[in-house]
XYZ file of C-alpha atoms in Angstrom:
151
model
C 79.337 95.451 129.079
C 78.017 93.191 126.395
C 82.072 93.449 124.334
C 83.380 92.277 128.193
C 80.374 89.444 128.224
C 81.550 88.600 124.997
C 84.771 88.409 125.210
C 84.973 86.291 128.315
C 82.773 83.708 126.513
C 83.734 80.532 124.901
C 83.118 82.167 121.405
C 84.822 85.523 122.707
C 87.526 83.389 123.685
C 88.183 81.295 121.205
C 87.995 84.203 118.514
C 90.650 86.182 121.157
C 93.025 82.769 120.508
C 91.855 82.385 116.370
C 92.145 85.582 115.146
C 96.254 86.500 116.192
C 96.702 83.440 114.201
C 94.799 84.052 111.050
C 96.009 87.872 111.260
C 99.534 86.528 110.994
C 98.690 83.534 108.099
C 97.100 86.759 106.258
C 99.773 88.689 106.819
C 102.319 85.559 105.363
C 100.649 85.672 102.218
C 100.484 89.383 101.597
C 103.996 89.463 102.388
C 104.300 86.054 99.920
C 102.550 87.624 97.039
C 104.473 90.870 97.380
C 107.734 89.269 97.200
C 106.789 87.019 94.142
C 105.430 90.442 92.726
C 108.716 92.180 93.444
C 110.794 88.766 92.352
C 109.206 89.041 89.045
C 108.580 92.684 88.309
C 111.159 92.642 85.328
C 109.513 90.744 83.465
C 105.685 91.509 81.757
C 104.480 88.234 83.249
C 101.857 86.726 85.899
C 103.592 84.988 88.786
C 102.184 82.024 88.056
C 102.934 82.253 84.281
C 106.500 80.913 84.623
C 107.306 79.121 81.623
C 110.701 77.664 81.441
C 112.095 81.051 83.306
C 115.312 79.622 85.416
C 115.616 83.065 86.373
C 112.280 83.297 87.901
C 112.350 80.151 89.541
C 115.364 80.696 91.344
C 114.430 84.172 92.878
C 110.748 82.149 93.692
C 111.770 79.315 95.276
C 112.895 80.736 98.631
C 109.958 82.914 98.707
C 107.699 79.562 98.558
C 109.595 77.322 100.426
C 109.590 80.276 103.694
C 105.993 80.840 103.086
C 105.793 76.967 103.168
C 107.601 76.788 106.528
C 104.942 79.779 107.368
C 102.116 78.072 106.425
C 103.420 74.823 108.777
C 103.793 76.975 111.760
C 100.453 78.750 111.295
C 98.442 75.089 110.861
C 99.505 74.267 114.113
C 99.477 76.659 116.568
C 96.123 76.626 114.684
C 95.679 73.398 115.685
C 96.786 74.106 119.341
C 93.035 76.333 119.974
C 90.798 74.867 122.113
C 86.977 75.061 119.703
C 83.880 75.441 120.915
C 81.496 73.243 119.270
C 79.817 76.820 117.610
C 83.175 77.928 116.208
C 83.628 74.281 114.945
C 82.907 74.987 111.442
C 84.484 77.941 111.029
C 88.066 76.327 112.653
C 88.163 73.713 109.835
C 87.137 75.986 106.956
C 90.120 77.864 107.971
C 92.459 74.442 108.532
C 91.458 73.381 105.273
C 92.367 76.961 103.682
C 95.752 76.868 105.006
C 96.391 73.301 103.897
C 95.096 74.114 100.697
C 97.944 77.212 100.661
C 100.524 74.582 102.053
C 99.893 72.390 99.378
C 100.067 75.037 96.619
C 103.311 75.970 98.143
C 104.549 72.845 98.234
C 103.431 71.714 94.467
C 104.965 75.333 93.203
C 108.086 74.167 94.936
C 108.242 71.082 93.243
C 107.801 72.779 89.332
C 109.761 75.536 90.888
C 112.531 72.967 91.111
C 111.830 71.593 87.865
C 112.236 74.635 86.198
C 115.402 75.604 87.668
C 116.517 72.393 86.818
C 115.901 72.670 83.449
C 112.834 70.551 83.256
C 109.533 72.990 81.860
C 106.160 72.367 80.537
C 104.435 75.196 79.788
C 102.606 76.211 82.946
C 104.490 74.514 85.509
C 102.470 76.675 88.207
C 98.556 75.637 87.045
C 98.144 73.220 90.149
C 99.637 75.720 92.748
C 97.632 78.239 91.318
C 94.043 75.881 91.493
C 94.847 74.951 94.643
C 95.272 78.594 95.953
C 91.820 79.358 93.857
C 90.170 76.903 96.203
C 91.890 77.750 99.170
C 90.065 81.329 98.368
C 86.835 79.783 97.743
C 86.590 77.794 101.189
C 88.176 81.430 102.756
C 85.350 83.268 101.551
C 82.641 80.446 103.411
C 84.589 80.675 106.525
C 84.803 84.833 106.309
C 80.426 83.962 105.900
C 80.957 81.401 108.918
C 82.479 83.968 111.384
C 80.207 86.871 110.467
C 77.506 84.132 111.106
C 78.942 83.320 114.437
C 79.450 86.591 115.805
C 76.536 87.971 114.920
């Protein structure tokens, strides 16, 4: 009785509209780190730790430009939720994670580009990868925010 209460709430509600969403964002960047795993399993290096590796930065790119178009999608049928004023905080921590992991995205498609074009430095990847850091930072206050909220 108290799960049905719940649920037909503005908080229960909300949640029942957020968390499809954020299931499927998660499950775009499982899948996106798996296939950057699997893109670059030949070789004894990080991801992120690309050098000037064409090679790697030609099987990468269309990884990071679908997540990309993933990560567009998610932000805004994540913008499309009605919020609750109590679920307020918790809605942007989670917008600003995913435009955090758009941006990395976006800045690893640019020095993915780079490198396949022959242009390196040597670690093309170090903003995509801060940007993700942060993105898990403001994940884990949001993950905080939610318990908070639901109690």
């Amino acid at each position: 009785m108290v799960a049905a209460a719940c649920g037909s709430s503005p908080t229960g509600t909300y949640f029942g509209a957020a968390d499809p969403i954020f299931q499927r964002h998660s499950q775009t960047m499982v899948n996106a780190e798996t296939k950057m795993s699997e893109a670059t399993s030949t070789d004894d290096q990080d991801v992120f730790v690309l050098g000037a590796r064409s090679g790697n930065a030609f099987r990468l790119l269309p990884i990071f430009r679908d997540t990309a178009l993933a990560i567009e999608s998610d932000i805004a049928d994540w913008d499309a939720i009605d919020v609750p004023i109590v679920t307020s905080d918790y809605h942007s921590l989670i917008r600003e994670v995913m435009s955090q992991r758009l941006a990395a995205m976006r800045v690893g498609i640019t020095a993915l580009q780079d490198i396949a074009a022959g242009n390196s430095a040597d670690d093309p990847l170090t903003q995509a990868e801060s940007a993700m850091d942060e993105a898990n930072e403001i994940l884990r206050m949001a993950v905080d925010e939610a318990k908070r909220i639901k109690g």
